[in-house]
Short mmCIF file of C-alpha atoms in Angstrom, two decimals:
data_model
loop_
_atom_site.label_atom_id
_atom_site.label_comp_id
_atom_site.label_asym_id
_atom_site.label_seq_id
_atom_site.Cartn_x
_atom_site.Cartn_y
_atom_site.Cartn_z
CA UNK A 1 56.81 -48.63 42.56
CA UNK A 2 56.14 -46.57 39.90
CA UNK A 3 52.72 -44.55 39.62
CA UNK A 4 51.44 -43.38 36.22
CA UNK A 5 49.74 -40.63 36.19
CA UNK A 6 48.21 -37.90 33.30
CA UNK A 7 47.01 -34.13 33.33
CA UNK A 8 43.78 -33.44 31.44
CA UNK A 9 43.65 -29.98 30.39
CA UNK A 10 40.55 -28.07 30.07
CA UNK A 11 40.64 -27.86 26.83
CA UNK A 12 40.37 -31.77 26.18
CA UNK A 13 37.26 -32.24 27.93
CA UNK A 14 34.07 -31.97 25.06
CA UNK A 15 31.50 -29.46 26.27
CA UNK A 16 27.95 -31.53 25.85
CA UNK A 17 25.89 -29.56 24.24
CA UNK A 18 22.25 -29.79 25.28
CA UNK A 19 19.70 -30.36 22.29
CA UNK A 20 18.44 -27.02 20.63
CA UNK A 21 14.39 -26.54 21.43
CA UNK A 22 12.69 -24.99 18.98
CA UNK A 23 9.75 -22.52 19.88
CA UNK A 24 6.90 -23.37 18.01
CA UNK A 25 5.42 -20.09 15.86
CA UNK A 26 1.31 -20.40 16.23
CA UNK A 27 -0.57 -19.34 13.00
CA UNK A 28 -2.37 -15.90 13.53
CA UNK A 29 -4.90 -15.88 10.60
CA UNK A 30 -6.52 -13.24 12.57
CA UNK A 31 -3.71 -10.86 11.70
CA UNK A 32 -4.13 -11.54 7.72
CA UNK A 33 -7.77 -10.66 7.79
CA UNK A 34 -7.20 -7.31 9.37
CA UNK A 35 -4.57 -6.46 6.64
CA UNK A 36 -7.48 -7.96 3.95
CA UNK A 37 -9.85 -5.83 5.47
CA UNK A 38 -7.78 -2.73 5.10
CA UNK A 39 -7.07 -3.67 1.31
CA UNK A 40 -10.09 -4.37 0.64
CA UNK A 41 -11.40 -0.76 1.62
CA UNK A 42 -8.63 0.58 0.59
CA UNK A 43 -9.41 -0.83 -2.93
CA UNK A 44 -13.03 0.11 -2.57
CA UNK A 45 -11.94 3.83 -2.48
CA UNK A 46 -9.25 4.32 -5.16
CA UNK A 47 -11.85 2.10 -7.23
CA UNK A 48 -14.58 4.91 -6.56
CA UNK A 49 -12.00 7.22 -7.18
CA UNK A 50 -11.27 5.83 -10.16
CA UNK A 51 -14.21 5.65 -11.53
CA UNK A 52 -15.15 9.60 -11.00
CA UNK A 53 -12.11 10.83 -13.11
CA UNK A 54 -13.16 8.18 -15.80
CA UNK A 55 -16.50 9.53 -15.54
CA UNK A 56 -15.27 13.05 -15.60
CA UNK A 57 -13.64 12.74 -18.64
CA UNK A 58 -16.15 11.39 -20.28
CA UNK A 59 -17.21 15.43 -20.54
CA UNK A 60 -16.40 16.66 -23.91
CA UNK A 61 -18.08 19.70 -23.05
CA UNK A 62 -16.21 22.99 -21.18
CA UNK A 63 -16.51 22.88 -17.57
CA UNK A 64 -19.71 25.44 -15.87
CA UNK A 65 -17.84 27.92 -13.89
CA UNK A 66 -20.65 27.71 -11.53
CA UNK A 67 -19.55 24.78 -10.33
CA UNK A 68 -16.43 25.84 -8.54
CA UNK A 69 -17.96 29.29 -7.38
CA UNK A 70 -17.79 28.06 -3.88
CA UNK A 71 -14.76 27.59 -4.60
CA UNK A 72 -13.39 31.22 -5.84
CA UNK A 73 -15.66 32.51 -2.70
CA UNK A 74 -13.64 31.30 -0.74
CA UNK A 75 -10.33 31.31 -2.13
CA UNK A 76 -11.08 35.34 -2.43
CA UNK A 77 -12.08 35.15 1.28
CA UNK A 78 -8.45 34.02 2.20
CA UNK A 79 -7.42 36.92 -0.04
CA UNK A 80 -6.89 35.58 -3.69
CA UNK A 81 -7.82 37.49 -6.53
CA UNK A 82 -9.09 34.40 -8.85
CA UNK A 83 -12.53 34.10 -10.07
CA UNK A 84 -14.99 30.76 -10.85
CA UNK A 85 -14.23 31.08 -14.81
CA UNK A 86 -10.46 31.35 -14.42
CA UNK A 87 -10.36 28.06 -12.34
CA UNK A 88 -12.93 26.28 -14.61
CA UNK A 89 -10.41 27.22 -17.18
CA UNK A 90 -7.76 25.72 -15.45
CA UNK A 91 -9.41 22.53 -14.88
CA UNK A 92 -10.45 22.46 -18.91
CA UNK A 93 -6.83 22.88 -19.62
CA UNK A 94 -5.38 19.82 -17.53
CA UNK A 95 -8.63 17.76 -18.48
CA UNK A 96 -7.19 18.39 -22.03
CA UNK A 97 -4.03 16.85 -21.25
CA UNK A 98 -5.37 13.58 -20.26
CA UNK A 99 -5.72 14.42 -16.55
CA UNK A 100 -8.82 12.32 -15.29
CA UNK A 101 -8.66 9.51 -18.48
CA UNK A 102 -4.80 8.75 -17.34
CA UNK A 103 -5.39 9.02 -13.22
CA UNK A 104 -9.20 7.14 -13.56
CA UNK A 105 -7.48 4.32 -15.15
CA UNK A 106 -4.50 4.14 -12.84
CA UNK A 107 -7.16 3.96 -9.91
CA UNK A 108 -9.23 1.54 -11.31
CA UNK A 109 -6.98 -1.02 -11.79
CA UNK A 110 -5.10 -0.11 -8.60
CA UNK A 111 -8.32 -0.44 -6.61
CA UNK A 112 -9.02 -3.60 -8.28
CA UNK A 113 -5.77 -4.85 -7.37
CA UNK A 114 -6.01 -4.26 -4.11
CA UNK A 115 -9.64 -5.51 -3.38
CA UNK A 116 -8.40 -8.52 -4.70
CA UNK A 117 -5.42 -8.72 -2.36
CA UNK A 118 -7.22 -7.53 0.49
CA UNK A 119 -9.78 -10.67 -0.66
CA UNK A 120 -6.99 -13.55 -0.88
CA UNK A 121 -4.82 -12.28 2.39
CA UNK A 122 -8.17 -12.39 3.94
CA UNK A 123 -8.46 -16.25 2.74
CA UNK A 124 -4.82 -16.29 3.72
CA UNK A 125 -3.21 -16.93 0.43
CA UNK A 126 -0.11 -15.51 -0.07
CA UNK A 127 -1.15 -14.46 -4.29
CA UNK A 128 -2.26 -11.41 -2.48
CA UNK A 129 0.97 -9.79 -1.19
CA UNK A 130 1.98 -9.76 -5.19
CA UNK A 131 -1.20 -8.57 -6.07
CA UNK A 132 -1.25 -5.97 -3.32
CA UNK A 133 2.07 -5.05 -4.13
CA UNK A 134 1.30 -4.05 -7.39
CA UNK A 135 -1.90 -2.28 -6.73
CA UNK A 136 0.23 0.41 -4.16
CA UNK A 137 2.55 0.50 -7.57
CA UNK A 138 0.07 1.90 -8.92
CA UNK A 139 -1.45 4.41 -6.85
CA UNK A 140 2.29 5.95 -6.43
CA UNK A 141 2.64 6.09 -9.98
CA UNK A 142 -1.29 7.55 -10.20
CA UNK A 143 0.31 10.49 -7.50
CA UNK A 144 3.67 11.03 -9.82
CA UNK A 145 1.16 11.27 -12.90
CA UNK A 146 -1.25 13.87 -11.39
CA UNK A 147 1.45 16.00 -9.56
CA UNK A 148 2.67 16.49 -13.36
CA UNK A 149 -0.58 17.33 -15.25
CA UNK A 150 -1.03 19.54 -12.12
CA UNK A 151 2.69 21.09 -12.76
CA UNK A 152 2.41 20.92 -16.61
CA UNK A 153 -0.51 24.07 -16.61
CA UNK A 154 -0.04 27.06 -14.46
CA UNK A 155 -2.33 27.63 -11.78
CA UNK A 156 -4.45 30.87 -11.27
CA UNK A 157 -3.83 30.95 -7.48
CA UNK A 158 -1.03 29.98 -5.34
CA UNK A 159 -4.01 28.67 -2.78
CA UNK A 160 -5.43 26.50 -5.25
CA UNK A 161 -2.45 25.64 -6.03
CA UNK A 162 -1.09 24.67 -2.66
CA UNK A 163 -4.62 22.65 -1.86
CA UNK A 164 -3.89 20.26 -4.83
CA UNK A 165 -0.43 19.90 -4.17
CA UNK A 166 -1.32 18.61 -0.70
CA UNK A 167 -4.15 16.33 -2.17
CA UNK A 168 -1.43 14.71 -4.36
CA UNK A 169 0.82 14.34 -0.65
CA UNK A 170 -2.25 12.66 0.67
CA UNK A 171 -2.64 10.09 -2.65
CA UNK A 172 1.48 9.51 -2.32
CA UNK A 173 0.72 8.45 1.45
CA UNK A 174 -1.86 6.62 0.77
CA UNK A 175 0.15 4.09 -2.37
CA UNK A 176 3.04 4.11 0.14
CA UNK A 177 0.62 2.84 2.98
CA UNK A 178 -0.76 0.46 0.30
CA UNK A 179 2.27 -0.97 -1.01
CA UNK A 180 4.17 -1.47 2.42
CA UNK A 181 0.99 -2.88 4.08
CA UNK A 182 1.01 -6.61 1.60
CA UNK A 183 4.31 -7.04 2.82
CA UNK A 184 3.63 -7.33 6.74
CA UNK A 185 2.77 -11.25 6.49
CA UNK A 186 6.21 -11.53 5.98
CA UNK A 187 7.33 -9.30 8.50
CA UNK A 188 5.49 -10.64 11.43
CA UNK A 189 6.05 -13.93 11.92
CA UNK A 190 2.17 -14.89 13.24
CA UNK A 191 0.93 -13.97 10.06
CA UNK A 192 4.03 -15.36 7.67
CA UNK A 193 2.55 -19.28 9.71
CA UNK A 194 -0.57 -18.50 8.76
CA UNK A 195 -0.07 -18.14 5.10
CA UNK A 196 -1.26 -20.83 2.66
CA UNK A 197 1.56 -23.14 1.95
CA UNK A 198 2.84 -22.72 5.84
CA UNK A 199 -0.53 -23.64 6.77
CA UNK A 200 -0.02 -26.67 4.48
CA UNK A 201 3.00 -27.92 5.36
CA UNK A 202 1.80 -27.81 9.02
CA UNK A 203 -1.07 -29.76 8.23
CA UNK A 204 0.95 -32.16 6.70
CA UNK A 205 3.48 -32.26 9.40
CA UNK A 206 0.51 -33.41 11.62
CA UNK A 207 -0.83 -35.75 10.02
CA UNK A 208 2.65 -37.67 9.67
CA UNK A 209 2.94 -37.47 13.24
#
């Protein structure tokens, strides 16, 4: 009597695979108004700064050296040899360049930009991470601008100087922190749900069900 009989390798059997779950991402809307928030007085700011050097052109006239006398006080204190006149003078000669017309107008719009973003990533729409992203742009290109009018007419004190050359640092910060804060919707993943047309679809996707 014969007996049939067959070796099954391991490799014949199919491995089942189980069925993939899928961990739902909740919506955090409370996320995008925090990063509106922060636009939006961030806007407010370069807006008021704005303004000022618009305003501040608007000054045909030469500059009062008694103005910046608290200034040269205390640039002499810290051992400069500069005087009030000499850094009204300098500030004449960079206003006559197109200093405070070219960075007002850069601010402006920038801080319009950005209270606009601030406004629509607040009503979680996802226009404002465009919007936003433009209105850092700016304010990096507002810092490159002013660090050459500041470059382009020498300075009657290294201190002075130095002060306004970490002002522009600050203002470079700032447009970086501006321009890389629109993009964290789409970073975290929370916030990316809880944009307009994922909020949307969701919506949809519930009502179907």
């Amino acid at each position: 009597m014969e007996e049939s009989f067959s070796i099954r390798w391991d490799e014949d059997e199919e491995e089942s695979e189980g069925p993939t779950i899928a961990v739902p991402i909740r919506p955090q809307p409370g996320i995008l108004r925090i990063i509106g928030s922060v636009l939006v007085i961030g806007g407010l700011l370069a807006l008021l700064s704005g303004v000022s050097n618009i305003w501040t052109g608007m000054d045909d006239g030469p500059t009062d050296p008694a103005m910046y006398e608290p200034v040269a006080l205390q640039l002499q204190a810290a051992g400069e040899d500069v005087t009030s006149e000499e850094i009204a003078a300098y500030y004449d000669a960079i206003a006559a360049k197109g200093y405070y017309e070219v960075l007002g107008t850069l601010e402006t719009c920038a801080g319009l930009l950005l209270l606009i973003s601030g406004v629509l990533l607040f009503r979680r729409h996802s226009y404002g991470i465009r919007i936003g992203l433009t209105g850092g742009s700016l304010l990096l290109i507002d810092a490159a601008a002013g660090l050459y009018f500041l470059r382009s007419v020498e300075a009657p004190s290294a201190m002075l100087s130095l002060t306004l050359n970490i002002l522009q640092v600050l203002v470079t910060t700032c447009g970086l922190f501006c321009t890389a804060l629109p993009l964290l919707p789409l970073v975290l993943s929370g916030a990316r749900e809880a944009l307009d047309s994922n909020h949307i679809s969701s919506l949809n996707s519930d009502e179907s069900e």
